[in-house]
Short mmCIF file of C-alpha atoms in Angstrom, two decimals:
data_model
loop_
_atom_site.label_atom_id
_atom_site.label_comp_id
_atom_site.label_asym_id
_atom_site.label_seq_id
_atom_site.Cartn_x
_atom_site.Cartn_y
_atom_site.Cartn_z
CA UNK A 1 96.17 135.05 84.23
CA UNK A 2 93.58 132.92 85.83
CA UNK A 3 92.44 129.31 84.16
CA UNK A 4 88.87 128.12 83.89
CA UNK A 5 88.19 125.46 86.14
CA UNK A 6 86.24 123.58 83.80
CA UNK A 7 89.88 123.02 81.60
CA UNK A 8 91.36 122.23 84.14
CA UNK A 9 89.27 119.08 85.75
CA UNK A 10 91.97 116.69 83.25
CA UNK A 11 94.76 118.44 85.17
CA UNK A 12 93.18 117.99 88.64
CA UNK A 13 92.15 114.48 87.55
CA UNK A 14 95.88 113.29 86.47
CA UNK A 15 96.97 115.44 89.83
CA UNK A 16 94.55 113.07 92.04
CA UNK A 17 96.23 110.00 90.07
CA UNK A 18 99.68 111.58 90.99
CA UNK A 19 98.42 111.90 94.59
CA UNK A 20 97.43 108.35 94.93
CA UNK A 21 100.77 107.45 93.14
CA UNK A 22 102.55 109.14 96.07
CA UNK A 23 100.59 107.79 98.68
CA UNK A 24 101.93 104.17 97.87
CA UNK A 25 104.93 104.68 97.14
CA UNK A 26 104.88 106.26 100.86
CA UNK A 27 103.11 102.58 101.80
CA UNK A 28 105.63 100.91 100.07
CA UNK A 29 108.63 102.34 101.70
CA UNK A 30 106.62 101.15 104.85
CA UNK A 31 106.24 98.15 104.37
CA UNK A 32 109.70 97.84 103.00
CA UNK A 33 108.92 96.91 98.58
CA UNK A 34 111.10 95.93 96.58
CA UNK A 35 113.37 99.14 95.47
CA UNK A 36 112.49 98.31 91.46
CA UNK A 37 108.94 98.56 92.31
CA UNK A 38 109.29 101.68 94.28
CA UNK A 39 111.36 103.68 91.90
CA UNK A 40 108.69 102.56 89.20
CA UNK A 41 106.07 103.80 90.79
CA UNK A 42 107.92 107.13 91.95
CA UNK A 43 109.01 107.14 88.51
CA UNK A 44 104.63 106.98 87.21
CA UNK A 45 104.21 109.78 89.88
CA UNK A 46 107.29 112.11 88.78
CA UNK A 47 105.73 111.82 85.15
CA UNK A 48 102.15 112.21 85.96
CA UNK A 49 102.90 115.59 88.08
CA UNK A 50 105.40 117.00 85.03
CA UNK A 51 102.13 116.38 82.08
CA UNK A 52 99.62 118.26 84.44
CA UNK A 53 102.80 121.14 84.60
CA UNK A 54 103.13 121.37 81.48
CA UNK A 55 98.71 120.82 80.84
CA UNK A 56 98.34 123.60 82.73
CA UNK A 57 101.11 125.82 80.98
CA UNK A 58 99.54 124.84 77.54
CA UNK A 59 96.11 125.85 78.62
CA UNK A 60 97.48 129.26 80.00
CA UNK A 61 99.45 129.64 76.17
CA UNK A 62 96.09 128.78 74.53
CA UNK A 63 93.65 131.36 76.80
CA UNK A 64 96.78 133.96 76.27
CA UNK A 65 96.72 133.49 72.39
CA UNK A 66 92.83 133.62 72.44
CA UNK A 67 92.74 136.38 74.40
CA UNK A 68 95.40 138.63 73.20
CA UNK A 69 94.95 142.27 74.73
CA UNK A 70 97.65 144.48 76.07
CA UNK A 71 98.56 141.97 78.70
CA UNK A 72 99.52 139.05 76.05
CA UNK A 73 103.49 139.73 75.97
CA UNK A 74 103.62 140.03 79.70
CA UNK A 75 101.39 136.72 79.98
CA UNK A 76 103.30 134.71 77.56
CA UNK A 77 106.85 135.88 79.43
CA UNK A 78 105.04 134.40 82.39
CA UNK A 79 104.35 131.21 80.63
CA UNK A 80 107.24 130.59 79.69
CA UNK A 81 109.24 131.32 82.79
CA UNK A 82 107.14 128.53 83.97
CA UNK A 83 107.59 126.43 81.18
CA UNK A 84 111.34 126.64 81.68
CA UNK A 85 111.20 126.03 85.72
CA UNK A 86 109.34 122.51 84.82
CA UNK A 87 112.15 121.78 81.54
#
């Protein structure tokens, strides 16, 4: 199953967010933060990557139950084997 880009620029936005996240936490460790602080902000990343999982596995259930077609069982088995490796 392939996803339109164009539903998916909230996922790649949150997914930059998550990548900036990352990247200072990384500068934190560094420059040696207070551990709180870090394992809030891991904590902000950790939940930001899980919503665009589980974005993009709601957007694949959506286009599946739109489209229907022969391939719709096999597509929503797929789902939610992915559904379950992000639970």
């Amino acid at each position: 199953m392939q996803l339109d880009p164009e539903d998916m620029t909230p996922v790649i936005n949150r997914l930059r967010r998550a990548n900036g996240q990352l990247s200072g936490v990384i500068k934190m460790l560094e420059s040696g933060a207070d551990c709180a602080d870090v394992v809030t902000q891991l904590s902000a990343a950790s939940k930001a990557l899980d919503r665009a999982g589980f974005a993009i596995i709601a957007t694949g259930l959506e286009q599946c139950l739109r489209e229907g077609g022969d391939d719709a069982e096999a597509n929503r088995a797929q789902l939610q084997k992915l559904f379950l490796s992000l639970a």
